[in-house]
C-alpha positions as YAML, in Angstrom:
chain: A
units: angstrom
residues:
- id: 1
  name: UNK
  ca: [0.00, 0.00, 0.00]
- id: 2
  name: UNK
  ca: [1.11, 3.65, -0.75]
- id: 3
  name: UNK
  ca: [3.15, 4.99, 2.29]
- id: 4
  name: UNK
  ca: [0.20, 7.58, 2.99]
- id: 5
  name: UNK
  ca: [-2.17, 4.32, 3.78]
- id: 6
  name: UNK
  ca: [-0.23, 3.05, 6.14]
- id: 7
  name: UNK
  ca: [0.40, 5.79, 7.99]
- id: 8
  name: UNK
  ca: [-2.83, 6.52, 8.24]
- id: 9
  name: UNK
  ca: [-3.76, 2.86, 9.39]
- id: 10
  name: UNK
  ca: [-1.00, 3.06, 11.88]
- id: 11
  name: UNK
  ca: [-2.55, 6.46, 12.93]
- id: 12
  name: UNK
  ca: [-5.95, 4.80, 13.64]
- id: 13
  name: UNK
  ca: [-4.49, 1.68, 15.32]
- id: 14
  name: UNK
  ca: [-2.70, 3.64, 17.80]
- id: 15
  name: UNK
  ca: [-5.63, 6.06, 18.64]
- id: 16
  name: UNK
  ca: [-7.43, 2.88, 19.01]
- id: 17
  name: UNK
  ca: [-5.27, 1.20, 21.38]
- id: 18
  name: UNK
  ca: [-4.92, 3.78, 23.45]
- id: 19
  name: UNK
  ca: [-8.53, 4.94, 24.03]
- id: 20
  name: UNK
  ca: [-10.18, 1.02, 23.89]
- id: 21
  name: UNK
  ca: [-7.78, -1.10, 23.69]
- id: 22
  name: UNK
  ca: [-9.54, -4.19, 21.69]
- id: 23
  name: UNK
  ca: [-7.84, -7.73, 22.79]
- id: 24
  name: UNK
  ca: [-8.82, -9.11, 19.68]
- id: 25
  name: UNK
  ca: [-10.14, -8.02, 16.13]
- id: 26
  name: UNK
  ca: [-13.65, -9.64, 16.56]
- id: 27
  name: UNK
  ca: [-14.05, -7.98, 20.04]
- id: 28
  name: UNK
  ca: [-14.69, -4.92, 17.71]
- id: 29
  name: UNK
  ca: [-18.81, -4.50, 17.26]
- id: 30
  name: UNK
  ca: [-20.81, -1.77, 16.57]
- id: 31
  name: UNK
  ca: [-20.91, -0.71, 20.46]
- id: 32
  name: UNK
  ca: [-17.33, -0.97, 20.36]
- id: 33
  name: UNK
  ca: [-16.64, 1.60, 17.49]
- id: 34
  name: UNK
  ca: [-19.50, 3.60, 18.85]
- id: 35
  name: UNK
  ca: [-17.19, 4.12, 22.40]
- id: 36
  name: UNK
  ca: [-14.03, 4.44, 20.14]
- id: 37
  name: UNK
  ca: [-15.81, 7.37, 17.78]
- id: 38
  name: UNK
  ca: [-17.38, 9.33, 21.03]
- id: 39
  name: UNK
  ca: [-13.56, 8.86, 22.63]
- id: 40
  name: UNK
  ca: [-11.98, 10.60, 20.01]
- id: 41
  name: UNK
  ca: [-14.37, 13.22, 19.90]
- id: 42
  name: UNK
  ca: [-13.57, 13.68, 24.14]
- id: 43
  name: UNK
  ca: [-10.32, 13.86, 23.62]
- id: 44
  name: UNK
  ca: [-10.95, 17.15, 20.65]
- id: 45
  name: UNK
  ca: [-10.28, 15.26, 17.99]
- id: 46
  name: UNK
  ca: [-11.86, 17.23, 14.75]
- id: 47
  name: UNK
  ca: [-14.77, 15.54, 12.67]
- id: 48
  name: UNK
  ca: [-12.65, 15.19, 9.91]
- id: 49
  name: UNK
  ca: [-9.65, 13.38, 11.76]
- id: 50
  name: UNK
  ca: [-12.33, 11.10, 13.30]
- id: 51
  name: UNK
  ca: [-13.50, 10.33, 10.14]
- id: 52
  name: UNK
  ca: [-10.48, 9.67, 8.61]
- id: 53
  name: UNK
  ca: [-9.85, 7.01, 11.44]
- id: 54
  name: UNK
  ca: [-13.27, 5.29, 10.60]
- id: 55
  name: UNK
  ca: [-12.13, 5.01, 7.22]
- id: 56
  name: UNK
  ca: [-9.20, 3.49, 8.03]
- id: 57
  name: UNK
  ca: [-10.54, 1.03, 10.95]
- id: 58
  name: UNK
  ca: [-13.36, 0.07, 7.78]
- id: 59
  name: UNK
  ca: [-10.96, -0.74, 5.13]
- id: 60
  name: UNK
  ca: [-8.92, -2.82, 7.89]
- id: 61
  name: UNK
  ca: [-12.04, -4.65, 9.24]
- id: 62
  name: UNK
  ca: [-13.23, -5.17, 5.43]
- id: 63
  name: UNK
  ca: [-9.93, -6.59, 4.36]
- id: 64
  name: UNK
  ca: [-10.01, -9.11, 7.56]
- id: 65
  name: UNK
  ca: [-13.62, -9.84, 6.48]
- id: 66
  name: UNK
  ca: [-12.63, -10.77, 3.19]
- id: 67
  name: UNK
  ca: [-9.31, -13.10, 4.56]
- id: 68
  name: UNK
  ca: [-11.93, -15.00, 6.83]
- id: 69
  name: UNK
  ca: [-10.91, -13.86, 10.47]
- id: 70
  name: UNK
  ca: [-14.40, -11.89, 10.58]
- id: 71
  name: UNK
  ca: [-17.92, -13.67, 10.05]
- id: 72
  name: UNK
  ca: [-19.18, -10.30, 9.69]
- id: 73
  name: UNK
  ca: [-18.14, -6.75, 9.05]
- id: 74
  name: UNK
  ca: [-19.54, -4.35, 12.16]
- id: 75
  name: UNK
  ca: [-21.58, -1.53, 11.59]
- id: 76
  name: UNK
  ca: [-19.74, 2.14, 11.68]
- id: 77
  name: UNK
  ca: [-21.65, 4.81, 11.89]
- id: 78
  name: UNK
  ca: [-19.59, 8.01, 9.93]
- id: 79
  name: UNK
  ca: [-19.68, 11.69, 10.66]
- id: 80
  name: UNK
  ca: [-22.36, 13.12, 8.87]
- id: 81
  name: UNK
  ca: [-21.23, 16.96, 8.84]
- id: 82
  name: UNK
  ca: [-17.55, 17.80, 8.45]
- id: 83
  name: UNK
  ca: [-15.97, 21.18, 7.59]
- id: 84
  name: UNK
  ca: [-13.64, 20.53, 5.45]
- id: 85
  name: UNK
  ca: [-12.10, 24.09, 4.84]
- id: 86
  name: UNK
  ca: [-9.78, 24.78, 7.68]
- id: 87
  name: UNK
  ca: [-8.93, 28.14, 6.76]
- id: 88
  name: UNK
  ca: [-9.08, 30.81, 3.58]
- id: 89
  name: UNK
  ca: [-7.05, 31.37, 0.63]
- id: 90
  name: UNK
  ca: [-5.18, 34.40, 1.63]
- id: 91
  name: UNK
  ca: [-5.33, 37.57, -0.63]
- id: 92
  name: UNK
  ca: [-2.79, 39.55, -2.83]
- id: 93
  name: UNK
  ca: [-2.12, 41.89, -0.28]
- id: 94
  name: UNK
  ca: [-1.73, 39.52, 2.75]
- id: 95
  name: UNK
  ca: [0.59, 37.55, 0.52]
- id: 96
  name: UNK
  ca: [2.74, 41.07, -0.02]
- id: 97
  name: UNK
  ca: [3.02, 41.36, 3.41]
- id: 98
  name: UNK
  ca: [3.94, 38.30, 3.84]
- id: 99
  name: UNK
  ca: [6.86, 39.44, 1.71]
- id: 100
  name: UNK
  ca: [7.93, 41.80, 3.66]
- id: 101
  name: UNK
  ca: [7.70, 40.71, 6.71]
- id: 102
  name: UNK
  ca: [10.40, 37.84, 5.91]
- id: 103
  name: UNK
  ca: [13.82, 40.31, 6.88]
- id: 104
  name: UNK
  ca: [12.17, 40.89, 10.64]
- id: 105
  name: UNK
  ca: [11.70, 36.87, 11.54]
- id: 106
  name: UNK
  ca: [14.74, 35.32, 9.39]
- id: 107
  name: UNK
  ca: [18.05, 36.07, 9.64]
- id: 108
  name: UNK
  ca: [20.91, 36.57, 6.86]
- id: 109
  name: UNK
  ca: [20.32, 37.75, 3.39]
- id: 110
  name: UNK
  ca: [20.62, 33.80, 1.94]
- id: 111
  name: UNK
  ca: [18.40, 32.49, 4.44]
- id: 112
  name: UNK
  ca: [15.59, 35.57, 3.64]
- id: 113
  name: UNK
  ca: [16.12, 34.84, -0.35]
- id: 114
  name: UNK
  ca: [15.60, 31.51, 0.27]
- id: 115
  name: UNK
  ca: [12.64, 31.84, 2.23]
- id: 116
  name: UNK
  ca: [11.05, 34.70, -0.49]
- id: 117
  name: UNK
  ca: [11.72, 32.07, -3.20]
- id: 118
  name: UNK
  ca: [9.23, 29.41, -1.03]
- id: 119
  name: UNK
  ca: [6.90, 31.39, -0.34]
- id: 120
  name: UNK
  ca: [6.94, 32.79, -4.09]
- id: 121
  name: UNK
  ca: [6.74, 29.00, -5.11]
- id: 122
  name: UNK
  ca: [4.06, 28.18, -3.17]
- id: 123
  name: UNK
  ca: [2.13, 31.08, -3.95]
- id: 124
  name: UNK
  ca: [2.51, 30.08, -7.65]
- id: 125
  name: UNK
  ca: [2.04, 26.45, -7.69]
- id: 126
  name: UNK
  ca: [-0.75, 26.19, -5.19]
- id: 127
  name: UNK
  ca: [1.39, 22.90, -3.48]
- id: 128
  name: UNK
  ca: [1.59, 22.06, 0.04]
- id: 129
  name: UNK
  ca: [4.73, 23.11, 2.02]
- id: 130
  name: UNK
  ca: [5.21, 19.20, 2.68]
- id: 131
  name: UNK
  ca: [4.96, 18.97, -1.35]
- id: 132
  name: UNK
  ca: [7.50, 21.53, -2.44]
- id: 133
  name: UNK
  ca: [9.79, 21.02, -0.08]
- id: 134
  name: UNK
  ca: [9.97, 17.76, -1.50]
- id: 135
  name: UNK
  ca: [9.68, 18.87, -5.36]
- id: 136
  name: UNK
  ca: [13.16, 17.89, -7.01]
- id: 137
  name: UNK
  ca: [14.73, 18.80, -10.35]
- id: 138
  name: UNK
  ca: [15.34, 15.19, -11.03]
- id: 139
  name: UNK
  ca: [12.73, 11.95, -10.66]
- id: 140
  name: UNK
  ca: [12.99, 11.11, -7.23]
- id: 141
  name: UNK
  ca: [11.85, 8.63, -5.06]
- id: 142
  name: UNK
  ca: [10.03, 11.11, -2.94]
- id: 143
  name: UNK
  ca: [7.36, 11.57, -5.60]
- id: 144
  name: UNK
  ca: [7.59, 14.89, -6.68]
- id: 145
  name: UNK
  ca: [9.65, 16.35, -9.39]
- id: 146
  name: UNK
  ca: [10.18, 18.77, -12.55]
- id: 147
  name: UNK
  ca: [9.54, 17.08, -15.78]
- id: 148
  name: UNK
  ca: [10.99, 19.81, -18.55]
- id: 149
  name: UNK
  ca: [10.94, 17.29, -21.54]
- id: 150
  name: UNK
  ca: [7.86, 18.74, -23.44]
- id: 151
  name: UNK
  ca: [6.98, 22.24, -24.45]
- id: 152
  name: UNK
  ca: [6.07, 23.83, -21.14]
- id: 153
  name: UNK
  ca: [6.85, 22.25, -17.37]
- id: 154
  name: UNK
  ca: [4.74, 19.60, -15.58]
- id: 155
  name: UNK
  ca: [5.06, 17.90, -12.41]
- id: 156
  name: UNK
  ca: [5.66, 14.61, -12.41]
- id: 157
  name: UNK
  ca: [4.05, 12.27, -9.18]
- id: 158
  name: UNK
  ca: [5.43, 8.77, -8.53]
- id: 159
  name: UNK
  ca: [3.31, 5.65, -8.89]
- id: 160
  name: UNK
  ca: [4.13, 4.85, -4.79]
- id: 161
  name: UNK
  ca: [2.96, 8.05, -3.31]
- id: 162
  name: UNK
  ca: [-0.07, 8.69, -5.89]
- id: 163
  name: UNK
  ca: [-3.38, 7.79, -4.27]
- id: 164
  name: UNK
  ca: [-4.21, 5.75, -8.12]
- id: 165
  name: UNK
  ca: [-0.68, 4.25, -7.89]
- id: 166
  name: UNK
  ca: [0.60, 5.27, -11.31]
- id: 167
  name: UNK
  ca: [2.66, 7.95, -12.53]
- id: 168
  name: UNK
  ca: [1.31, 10.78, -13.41]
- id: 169
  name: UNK
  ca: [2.02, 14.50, -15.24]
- id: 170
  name: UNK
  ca: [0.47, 17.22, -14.08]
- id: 171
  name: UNK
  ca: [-0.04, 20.39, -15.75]
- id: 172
  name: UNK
  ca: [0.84, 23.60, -14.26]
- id: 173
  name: UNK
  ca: [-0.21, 27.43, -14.27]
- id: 174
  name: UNK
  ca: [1.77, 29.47, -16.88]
- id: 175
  name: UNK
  ca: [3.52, 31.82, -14.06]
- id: 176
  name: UNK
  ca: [4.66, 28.63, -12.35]
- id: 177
  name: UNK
  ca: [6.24, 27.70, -14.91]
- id: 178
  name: UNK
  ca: [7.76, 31.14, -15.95]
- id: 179
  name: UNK
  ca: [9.01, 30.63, -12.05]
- id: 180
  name: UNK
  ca: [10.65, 27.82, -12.80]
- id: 181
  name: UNK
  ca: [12.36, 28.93, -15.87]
- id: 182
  name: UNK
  ca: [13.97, 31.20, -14.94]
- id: 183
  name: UNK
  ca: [16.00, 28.69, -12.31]
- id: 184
  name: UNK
  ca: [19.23, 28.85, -14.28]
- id: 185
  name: UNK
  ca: [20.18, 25.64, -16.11]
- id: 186
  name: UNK
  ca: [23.33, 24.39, -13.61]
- id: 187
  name: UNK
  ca: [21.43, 25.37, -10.56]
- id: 188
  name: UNK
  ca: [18.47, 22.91, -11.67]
- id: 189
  name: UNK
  ca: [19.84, 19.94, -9.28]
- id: 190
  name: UNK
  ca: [18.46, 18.76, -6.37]
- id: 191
  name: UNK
  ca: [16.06, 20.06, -4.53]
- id: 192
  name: UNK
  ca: [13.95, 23.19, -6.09]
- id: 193
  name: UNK
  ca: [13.44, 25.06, -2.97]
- id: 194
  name: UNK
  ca: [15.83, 24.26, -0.58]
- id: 195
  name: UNK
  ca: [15.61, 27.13, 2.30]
- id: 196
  name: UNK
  ca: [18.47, 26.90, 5.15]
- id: 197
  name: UNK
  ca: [15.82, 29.05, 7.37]
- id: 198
  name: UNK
  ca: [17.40, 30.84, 10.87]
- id: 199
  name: UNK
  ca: [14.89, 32.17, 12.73]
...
């Protein structure tokens, strides 16, 4: 399974042993997930979190059902109403200040390009920190890189961290690209942003 999966399966099983602590996989009923669910939501997990657990515990329980060590798969009852938008794209002006506001929290002139050139890239590309700080020049293993062989720039995602477990090519916006460009030739190795941030 992709690396994402299992994380999130380990994420669920832990959670689960700590707050019920099943002995055994057909200990787990409806009741059982019922405590589990009302648990998490004690100890502030959000709606969406808790869902994400349920999906996990349901996949788990299905794939046990289906290797005959359950007679029966229980009954989970998911959240019905989750907000899913945890905050607001921020607007052009935020995003300037932003901007300048990076010489008062980082220190030296490298570190404070560095930083401007992240934030610039993310801005652009619309990625995740977690996914550009991972975005490489060359195929990497990581999942993430620059694929310059056609007319314009496209991200390429591994098979083993893509949620449909093939490779894909992604297209991306016009300025993005223009961002990317302009990276001269020689420095396109390794990492593309690659901020040594003092703070």
């Amino acid at each position: 399974r992709a690396r994402k999966t299992l994380y999130k399966f380990k994420a669920m099983r832990n959670q689960m042993e700590e707050l019920i602590d099943p002995k055994h996989i057909r200990t787990l009923d409806a009741s059982l997930i019922s405590k589990f669910q009302s648990r998490l939501r004690e100890n502030g997990r959000a709606e969406a979190t808790i869902k994400g657990h349920l999906s996990a515990l349901r996949a788990c329980l299905n794939w046990a059902f289906r290797m005959g060590m359950l007679n029966r798969v229980p009954s989970i009852e998911m959240p019905k109403r989750i907000n899913k938008m945890k905050g607001r794209p921020i607007t052009d002006a935020e995003f300037r200040k932003m901007l300048e506001s990076v010489p008062d929290v980082v220190e030296g002139q490298a570190n404070q390009d560095g930083f401007i050139r992240l934030l610039n890239g993310l801005w652009l590309s619309g990625l995740r920190i977690e996914e550009a700080m991972k975005l490489t020049w060359q195929p990497s293993a990581d999942g993430i890189s620059v694929n310059t062989m056609g007319p314009v720039p496209r991200l390429k995602i591994e098979a083993n961290v893509d949620k449909s477990t093939k490779a894909r090519l992604l297209p991306i916006t016009a300025d993005f690209a223009e961002f990317l460009l302009a990276t001269p030739q020689e420095q396109r190795i390794g990492k593309v942003f690659n901020p040594r941030i003092r703070w």
